[in-house]
Coordinates of C-alpha atoms in Angstrom, one line a residue:
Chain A
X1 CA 130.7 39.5 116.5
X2 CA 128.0 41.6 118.4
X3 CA 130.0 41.7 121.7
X4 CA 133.3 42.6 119.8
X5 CA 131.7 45.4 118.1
X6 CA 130.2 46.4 121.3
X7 CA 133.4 46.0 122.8
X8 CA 135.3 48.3 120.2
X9 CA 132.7 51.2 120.6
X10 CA 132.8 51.5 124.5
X11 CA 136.8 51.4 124.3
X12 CA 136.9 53.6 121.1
X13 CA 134.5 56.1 123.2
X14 CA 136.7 55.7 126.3
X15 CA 140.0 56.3 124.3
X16 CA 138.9 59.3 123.1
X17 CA 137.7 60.2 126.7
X18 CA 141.2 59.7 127.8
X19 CA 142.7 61.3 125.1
X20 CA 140.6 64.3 125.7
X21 CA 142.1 64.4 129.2
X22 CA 145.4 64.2 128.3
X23 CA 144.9 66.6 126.1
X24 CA 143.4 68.7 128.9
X25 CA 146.3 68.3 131.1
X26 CA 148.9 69.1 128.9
X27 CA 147.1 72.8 127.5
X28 CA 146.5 73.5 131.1
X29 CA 149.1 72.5 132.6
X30 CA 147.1 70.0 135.0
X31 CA 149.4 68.7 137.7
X32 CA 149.7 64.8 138.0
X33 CA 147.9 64.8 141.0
X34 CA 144.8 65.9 139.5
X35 CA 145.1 64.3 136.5
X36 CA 147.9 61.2 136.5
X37 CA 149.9 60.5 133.2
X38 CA 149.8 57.4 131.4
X39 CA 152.8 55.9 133.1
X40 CA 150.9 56.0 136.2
X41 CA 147.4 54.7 135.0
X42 CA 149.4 51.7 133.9
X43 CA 151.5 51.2 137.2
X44 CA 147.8 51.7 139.3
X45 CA 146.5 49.1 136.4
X46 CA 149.7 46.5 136.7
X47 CA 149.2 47.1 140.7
X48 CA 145.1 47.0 141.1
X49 CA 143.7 45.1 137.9
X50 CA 143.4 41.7 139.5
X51 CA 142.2 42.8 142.4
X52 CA 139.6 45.7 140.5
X53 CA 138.9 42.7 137.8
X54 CA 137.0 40.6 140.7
X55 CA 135.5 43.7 142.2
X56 CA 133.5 44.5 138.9
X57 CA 132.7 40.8 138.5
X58 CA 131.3 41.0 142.0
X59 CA 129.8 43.7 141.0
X60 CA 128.3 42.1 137.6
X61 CA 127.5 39.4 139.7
X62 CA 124.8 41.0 141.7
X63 CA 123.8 43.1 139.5
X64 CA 122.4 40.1 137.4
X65 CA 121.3 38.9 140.6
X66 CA 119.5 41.8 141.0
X67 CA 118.3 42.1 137.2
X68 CA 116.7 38.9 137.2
X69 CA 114.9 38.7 140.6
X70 CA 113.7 42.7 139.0
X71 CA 112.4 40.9 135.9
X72 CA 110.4 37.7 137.8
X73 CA 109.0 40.2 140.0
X74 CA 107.7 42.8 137.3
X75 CA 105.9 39.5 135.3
X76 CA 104.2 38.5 138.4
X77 CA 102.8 42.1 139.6
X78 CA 102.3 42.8 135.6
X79 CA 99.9 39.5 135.0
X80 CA 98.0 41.0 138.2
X81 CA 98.5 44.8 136.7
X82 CA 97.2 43.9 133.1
X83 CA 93.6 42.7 134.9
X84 CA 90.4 45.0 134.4
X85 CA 89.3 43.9 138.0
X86 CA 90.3 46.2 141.3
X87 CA 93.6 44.2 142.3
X88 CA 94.4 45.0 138.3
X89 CA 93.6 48.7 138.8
X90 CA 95.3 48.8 142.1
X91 CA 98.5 47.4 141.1
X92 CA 98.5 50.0 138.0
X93 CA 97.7 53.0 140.2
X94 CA 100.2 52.1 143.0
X95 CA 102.9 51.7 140.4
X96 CA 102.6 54.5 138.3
X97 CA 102.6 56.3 141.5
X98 CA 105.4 54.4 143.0
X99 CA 107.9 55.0 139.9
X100 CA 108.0 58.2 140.4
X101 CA 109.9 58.6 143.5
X102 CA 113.8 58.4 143.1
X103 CA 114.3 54.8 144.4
X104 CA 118.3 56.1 145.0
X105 CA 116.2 58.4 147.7
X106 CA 115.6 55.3 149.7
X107 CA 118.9 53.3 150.1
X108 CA 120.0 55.1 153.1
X109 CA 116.9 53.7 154.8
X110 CA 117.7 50.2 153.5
X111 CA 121.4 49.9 154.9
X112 CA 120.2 51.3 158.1
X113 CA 117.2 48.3 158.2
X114 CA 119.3 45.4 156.0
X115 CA 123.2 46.6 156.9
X116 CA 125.8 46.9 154.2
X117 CA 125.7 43.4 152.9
X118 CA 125.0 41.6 149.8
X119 CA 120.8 41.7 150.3
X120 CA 121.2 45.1 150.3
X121 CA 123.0 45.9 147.2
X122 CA 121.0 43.0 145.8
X123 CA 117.6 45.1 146.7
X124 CA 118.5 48.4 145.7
X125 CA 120.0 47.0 142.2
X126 CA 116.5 45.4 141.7
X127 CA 114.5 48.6 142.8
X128 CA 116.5 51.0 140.5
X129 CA 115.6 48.2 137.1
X130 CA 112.4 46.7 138.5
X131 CA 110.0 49.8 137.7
X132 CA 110.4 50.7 134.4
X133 CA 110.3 46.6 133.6
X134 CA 107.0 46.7 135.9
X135 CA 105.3 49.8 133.7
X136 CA 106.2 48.0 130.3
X137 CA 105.2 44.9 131.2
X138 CA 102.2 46.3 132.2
X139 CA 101.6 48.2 129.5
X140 CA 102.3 45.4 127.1
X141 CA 100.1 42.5 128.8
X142 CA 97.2 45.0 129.2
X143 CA 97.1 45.9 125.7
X144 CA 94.7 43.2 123.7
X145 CA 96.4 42.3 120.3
X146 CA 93.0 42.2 118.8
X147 CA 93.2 41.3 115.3
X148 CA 95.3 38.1 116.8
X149 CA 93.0 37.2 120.2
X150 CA 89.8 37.9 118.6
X151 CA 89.3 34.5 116.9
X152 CA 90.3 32.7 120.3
X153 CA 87.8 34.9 121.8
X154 CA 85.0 34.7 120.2
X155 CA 85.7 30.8 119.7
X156 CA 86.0 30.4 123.3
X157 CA 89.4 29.3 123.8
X158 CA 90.4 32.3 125.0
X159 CA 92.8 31.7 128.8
X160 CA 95.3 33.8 130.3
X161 CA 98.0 31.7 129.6
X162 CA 97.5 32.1 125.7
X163 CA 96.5 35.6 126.2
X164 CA 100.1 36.0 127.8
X165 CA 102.0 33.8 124.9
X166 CA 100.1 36.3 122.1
X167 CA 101.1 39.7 123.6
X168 CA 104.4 38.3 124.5
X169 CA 105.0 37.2 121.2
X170 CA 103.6 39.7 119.5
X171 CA 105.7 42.3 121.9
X172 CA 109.1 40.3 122.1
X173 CA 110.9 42.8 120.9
X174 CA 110.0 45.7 122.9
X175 CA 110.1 43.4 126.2
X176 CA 113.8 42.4 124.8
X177 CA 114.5 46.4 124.6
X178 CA 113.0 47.4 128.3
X179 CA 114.9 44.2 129.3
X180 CA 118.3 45.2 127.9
X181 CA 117.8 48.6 128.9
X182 CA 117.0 47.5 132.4
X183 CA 120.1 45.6 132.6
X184 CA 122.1 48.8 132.5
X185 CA 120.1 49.9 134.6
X186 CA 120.7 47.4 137.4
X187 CA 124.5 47.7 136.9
X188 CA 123.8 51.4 138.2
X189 CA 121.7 50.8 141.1
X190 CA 124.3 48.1 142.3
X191 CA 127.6 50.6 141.4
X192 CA 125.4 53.7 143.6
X193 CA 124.6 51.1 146.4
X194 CA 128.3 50.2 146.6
X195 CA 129.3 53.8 147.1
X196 CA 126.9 54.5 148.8
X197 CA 127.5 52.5 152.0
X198 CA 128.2 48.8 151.1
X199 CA 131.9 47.1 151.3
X200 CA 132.5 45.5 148.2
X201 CA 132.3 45.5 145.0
X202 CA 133.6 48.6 142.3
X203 CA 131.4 50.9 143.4
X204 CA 133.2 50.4 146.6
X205 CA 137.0 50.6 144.9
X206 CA 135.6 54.2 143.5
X207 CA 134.6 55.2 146.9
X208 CA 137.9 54.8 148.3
X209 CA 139.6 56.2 145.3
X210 CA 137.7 59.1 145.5
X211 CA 138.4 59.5 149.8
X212 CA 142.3 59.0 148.3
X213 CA 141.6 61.6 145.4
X214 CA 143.0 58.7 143.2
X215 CA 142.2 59.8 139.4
X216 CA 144.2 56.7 138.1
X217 CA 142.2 54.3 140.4
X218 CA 139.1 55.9 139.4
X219 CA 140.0 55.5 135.6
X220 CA 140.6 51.6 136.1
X221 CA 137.4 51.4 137.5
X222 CA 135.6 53.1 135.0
X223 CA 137.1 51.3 132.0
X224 CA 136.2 47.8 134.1
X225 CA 132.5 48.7 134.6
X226 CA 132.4 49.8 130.8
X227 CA 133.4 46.6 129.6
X228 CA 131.4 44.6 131.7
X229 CA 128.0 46.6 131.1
X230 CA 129.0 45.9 127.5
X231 CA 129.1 42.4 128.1
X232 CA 126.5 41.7 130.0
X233 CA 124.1 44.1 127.5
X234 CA 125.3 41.9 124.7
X235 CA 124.9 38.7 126.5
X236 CA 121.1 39.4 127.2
X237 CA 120.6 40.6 123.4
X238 CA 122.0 37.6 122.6
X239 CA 119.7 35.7 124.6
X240 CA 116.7 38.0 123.2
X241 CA 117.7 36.8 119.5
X242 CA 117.9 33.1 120.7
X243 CA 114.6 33.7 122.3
X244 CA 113.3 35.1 119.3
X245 CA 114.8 32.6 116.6
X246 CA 113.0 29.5 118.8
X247 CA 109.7 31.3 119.1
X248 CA 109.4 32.2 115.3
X249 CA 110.3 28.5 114.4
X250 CA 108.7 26.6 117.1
X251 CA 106.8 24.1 116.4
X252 CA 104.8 23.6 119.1
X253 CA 101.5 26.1 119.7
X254 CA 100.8 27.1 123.4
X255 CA 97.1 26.3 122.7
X256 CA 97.8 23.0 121.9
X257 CA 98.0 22.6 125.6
X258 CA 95.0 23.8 126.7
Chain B
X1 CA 67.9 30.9 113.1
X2 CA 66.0 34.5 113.5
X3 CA 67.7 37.7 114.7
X4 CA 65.9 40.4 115.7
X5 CA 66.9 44.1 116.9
X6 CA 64.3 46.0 118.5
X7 CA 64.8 50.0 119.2
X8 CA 68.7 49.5 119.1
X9 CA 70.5 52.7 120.3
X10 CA 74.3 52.5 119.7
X11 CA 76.8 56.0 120.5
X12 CA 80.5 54.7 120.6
X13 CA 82.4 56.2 123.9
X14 CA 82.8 59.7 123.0
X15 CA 80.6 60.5 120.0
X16 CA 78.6 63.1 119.5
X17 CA 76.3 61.2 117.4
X18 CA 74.7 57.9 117.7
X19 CA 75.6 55.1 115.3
X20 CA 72.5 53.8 115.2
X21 CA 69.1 55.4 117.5
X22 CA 66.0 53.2 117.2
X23 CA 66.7 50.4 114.8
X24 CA 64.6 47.4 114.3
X25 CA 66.2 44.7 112.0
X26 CA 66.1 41.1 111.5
X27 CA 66.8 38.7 109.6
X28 CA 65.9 34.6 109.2
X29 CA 68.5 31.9 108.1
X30 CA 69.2 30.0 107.0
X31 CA 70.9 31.2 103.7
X32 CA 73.4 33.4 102.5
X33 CA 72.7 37.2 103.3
X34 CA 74.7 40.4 103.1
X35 CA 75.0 43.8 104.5
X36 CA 75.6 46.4 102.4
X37 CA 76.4 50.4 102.9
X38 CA 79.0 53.0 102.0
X39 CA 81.8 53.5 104.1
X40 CA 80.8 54.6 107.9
X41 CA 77.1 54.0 107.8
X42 CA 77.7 51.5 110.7
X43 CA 77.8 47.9 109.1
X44 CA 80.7 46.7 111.2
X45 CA 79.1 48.5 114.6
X46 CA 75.8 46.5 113.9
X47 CA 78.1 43.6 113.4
X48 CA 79.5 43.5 116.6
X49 CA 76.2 44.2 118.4
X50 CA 74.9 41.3 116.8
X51 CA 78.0 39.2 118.0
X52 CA 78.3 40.7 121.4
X53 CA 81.2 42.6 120.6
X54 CA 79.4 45.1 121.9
X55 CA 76.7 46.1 124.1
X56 CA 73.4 48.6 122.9
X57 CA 73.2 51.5 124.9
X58 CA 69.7 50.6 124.3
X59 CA 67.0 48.1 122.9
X60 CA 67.4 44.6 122.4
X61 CA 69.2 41.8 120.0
X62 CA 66.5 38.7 120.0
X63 CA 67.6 34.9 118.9
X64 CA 67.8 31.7 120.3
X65 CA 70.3 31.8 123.2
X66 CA 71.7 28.1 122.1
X67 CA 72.9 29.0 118.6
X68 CA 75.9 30.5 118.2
X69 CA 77.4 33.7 116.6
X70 CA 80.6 34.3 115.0
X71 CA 82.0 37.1 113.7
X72 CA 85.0 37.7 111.3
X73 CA 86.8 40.5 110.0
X74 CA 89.7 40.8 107.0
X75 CA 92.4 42.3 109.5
X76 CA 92.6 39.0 111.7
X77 CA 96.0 37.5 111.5
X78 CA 97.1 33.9 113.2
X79 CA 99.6 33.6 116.3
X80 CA 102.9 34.1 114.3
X81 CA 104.2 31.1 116.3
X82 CA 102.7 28.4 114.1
X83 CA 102.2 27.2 110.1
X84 CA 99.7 28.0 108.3
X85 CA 98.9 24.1 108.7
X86 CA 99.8 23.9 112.2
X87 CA 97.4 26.6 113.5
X88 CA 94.3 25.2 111.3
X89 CA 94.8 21.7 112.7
X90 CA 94.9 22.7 115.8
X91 CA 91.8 24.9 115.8
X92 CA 89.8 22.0 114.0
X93 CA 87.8 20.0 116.1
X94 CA 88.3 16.7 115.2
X95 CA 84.7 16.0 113.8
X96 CA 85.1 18.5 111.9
X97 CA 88.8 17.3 109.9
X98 CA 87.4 15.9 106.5
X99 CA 85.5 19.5 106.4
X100 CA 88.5 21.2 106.8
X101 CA 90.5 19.3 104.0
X102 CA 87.4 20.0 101.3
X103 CA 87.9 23.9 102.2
X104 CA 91.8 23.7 101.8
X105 CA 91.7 22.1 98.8
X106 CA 88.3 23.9 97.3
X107 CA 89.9 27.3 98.8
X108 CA 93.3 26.9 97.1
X109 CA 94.8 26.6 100.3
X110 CA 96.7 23.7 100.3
X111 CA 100.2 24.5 99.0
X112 CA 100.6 27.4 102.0
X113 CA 100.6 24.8 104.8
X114 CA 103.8 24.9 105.5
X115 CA 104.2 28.9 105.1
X116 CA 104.3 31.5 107.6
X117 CA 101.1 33.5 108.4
X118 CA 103.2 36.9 107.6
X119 CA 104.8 35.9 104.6
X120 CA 101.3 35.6 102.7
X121 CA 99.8 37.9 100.4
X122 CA 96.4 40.0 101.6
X123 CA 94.5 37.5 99.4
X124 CA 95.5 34.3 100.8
X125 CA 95.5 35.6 104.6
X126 CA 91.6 36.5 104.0
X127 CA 91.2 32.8 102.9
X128 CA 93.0 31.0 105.5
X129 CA 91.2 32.9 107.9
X130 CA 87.2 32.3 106.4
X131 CA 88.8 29.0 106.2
X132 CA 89.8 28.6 110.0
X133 CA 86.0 30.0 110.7
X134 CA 84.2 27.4 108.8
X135 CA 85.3 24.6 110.9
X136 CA 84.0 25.7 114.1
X137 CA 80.5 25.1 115.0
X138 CA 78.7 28.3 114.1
X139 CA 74.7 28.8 113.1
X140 CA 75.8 32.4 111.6
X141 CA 78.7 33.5 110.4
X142 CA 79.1 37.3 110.1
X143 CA 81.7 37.9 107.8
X144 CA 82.8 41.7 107.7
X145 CA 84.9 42.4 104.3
X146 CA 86.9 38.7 104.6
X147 CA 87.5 38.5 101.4
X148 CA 88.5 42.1 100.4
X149 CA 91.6 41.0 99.3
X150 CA 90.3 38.1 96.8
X151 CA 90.4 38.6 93.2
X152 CA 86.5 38.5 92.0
X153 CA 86.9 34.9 89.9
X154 CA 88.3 33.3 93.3
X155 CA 85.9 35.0 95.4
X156 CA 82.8 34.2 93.3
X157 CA 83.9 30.6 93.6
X158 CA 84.7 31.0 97.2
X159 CA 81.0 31.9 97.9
X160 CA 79.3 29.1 95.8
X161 CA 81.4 26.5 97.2
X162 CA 80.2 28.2 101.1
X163 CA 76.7 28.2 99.4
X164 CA 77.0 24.4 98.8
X165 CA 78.8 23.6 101.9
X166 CA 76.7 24.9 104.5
X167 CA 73.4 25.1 103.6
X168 CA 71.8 25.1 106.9
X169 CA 74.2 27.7 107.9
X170 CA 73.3 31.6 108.3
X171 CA 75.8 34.0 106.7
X172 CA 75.7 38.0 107.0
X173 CA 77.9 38.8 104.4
X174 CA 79.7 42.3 105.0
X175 CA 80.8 44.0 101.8
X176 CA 81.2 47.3 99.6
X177 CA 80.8 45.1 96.3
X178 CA 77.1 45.7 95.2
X179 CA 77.9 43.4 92.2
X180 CA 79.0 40.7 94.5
X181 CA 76.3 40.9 96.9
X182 CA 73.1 41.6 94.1
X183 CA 74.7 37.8 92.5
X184 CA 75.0 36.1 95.8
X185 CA 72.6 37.2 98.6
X186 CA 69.4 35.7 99.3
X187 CA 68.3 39.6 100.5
X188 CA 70.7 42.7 100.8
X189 CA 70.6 44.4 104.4
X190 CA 71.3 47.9 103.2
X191 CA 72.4 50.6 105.6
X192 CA 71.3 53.8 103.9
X193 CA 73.4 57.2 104.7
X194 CA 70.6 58.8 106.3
X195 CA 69.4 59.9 109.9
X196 CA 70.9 57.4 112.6
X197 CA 67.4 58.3 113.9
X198 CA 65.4 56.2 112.0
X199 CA 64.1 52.9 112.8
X200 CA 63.8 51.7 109.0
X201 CA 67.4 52.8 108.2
X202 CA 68.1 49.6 106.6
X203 CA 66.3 48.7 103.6
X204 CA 65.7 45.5 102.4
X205 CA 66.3 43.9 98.1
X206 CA 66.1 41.0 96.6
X207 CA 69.6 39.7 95.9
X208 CA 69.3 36.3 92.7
X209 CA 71.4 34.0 95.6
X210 CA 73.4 32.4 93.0
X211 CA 74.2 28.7 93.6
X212 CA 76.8 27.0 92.2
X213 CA 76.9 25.6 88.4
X214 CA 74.6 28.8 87.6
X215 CA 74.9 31.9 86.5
X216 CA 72.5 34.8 86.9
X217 CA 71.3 36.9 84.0
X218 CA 73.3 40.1 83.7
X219 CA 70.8 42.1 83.1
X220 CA 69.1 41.4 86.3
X221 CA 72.3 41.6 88.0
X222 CA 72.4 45.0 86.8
X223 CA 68.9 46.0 87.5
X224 CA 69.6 44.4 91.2
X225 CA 72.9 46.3 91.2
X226 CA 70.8 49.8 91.0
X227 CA 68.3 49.3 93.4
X228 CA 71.5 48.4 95.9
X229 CA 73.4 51.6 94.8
X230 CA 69.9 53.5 95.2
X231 CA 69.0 52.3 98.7
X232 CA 72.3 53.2 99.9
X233 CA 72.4 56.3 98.7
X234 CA 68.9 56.8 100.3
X235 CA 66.5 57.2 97.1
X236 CA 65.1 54.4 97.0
X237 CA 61.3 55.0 97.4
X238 CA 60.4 51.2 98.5
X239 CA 61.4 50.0 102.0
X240 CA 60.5 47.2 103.6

């Protein structure tokens, strides 16, 4: 229900985009080299959309990829970032520093050293997502939830891993936000890496129809990438509300472990 | 168990002013004692010192290095991931499991078991959570406001059944109910709204430490009730 109200907003807003166009072209009288009429879109579409359909799923594809190595990667330097000892402070200071240089700025440098395959677009989908996850994550696992650690505390039962499982738990929702938000995020940095230098993918397709000055092409493109980001942003808040359901009804307490 | 401060000097990060500058205080379990004050006079500060919640800037907080200090306060809340029944199981040592049934059913606590921490009323969080306190080996319990949210006929009967419980047990009893504390308290620790830079800022009186199955004159509960309200208030001519 989620995905096909999703679905029905990004095509509504992309209607009206087209529409708007259209409308453009006729008032201005817009030749159909700039802007292409409908006919056309459609004959591009009948021609391209199988081929464009499994460039955006590449694209999707690595994207996740990308996504998920972003989000292992900002746990594992966040449990080190959240700790009140030097590594803890270093990690904090280096990336607070570290986000705040365009990551885009450094592609170039990573085709020339990696080339213009897969590990490339793979890396610079992750860099683009992985520091905002990385400065939530460690804001969240730094933060004490005191009024729920403070009886584990001062009984002594107090450990990382239940330290973790409270502010998780406690933050689920705002982790599921950075997450989802992340996750258009990634789609970006693998969509700018493919037009940037790599040879697949959409990002790719756009290049090429931009070298032709192919509107049509372009618009295929576009509507593809929409309907996948929708997709895959659904598909992760679907997972978050899984996540969530389990967790609240669980019957089993991460103490009990210990 | 004794507890002693000696020239305590507290200043929270930022303050101008010192919560507390040269305090001596103690007091000697076992039995049921309180700490009384009006709002910001530093009851939950000298709390957490005594608990280790926080470090003096100064001075020293004297007792036996093998007892152990606890300290509760009413905004705690359990991981939402469990029961009711399935967190307080599994925080119960298992010595400790026919204690923990008495207090469920002594404590009304029974029939929420099964509920959800969050979908509890004020009231009923504040028991569950003395409750999850009591089974853990403790020589004083400080208990800062837990039962704010109790209505006074279940609290009164929450504190005799403690009374008769534990009586080996030290309790520092943190409340704003001069009524409550004059009935119940062995002595009243009260934090007078004076000059943080006196040593003798908290005063000591007599509270008629009520046991259960009697019931204290009302009169003198008055009378005790007064000399609380005084000391607090800082006219109270007799400190100890």
């Amino acid at each position: 229900m989620k995905t096909l109200k999703r679905l029905f907003q990004f095509i509504s807003i992309y209607a009206t985009a087209l529409g708007l166009l259209w409308s453009a072209k006729i008032i201005y009288g817009f030749s159909d080299y700039l802007i292409p009429p409908p006919l056309e879109v459609l004959q591009v579409t009948i021609q391209n959309g199988p081929h464009y359909v499994k460039a955006v799923l590449n694209t999707l594809a690595v994207a996740i990829a990308g996504h998920m190595f972003a989000i292992i990667l900002a746990t594992a330097v966040g449990l080190v970032g959240r700790l009140n000892t030097w590594p803890g402070n270093l990690t904090r200071t280096a990336a607070y520093n570290l986000q705040a240089y365009p990551i885009v700025a450094v592609a170039p440098i990573i085709f020339l050293f990696l080339g213009d395959g897969l590990i490339s677009r793979l890396l610079i989908a992750a860099m683009i997502c992985y520091f905002p996850l990385l400065l939530s994550f460690i804001g969240i696992l730094a933060k004490p939830v005191e009024e729920v650690e403070h009886f584990f505390r001062i009984t002594g039962r107090i450990n990382w891993r239940l330290e973790l499982s409270i502010r998780t738990f406690e933050n689920l929702d705002k982790i599921i936000t950075v997450i989802v938000g992340s996750g258009t995020m990634a789609l970006v940095g693998t969509i700018i890496a493919e037009f940037l230098a790599a040879t697949n993918g959409i990002g790719y397709i756009i290049r090429k129809a931009l070298y032709q000055s192919n509107l049509a092409k372009i618009l295929i493109a576009l509507f593809l990438i929409g309907l996948c980001s929708s997709m895959y942003l659904t598909f992760i808040e679907t997972i978050g509300a899984w996540i969530k359901t389990r967790l609240y009804g669980t019957r089993s307490s991460p103490y009990k472990q210990i | 168990m004794q507890i002693a401060c000696r020239n305590l000097h507290y200043t929270y990060p930022g303050a101008d002013f010192p919560v507390f500058s040269n305090l001596d205080w103690s007091i000697e379990g076992p039995g049921f004692f309180s700490l009384f004050g009006l709002s910001g006079t530093g009851k939950s500060t000298l709390a957490k010192l005594i608990s280790g919640e926080l470090s003096p800037g100064q001075g020293e907080i004297n007792y036996p290095k093998t007892r152990r200090i606890l300290y509760t306060h009413n905004t705690e809340r359990i991981p939402g991931w469990d029961t009711v029944g399935e967190h307080l199981r599994s925080v119960t040592p298992t010595s400790k499991t026919s204690l923990l049934n008495h207090i469920l059913k002594d404590y009304g606590i029974r029939t929420y078991m099964e509920s959800r921490f969050s979908g509890l009323s004020m009231g009923q969080k504040n028991r569950i959570n003395l409750a999850r306190y009591l089974v853990q080996e403790f020589d004083l319990l400080i208990a800062d406001e837990v039962l704010a949210n109790v209505d006074e006929p279940t609290r009164n009967q929450i504190i005799e059944r403690l009374k008769t419980l534990f009586p080996q047990k030290t309790f520092l009893y943190i409340s704003h109910n001069a009524l409550e504390v004059a009935r119940f308290s062995r002595t009243i620790h009260v934090l007078s709204h004076e000059s943080t830079a006196s040593a003798n800022r908290i005063h000591k009186t007599d509270g008629l430490d009520q046991e259960e199955g009697t019931e204290a004159p009302e009169e003198l509960v008055q009378e005790r009730v007064y000399a609380i309200l005084r000391s607090a208030a800082g006219t109270n001519e007799s400190r100890l």
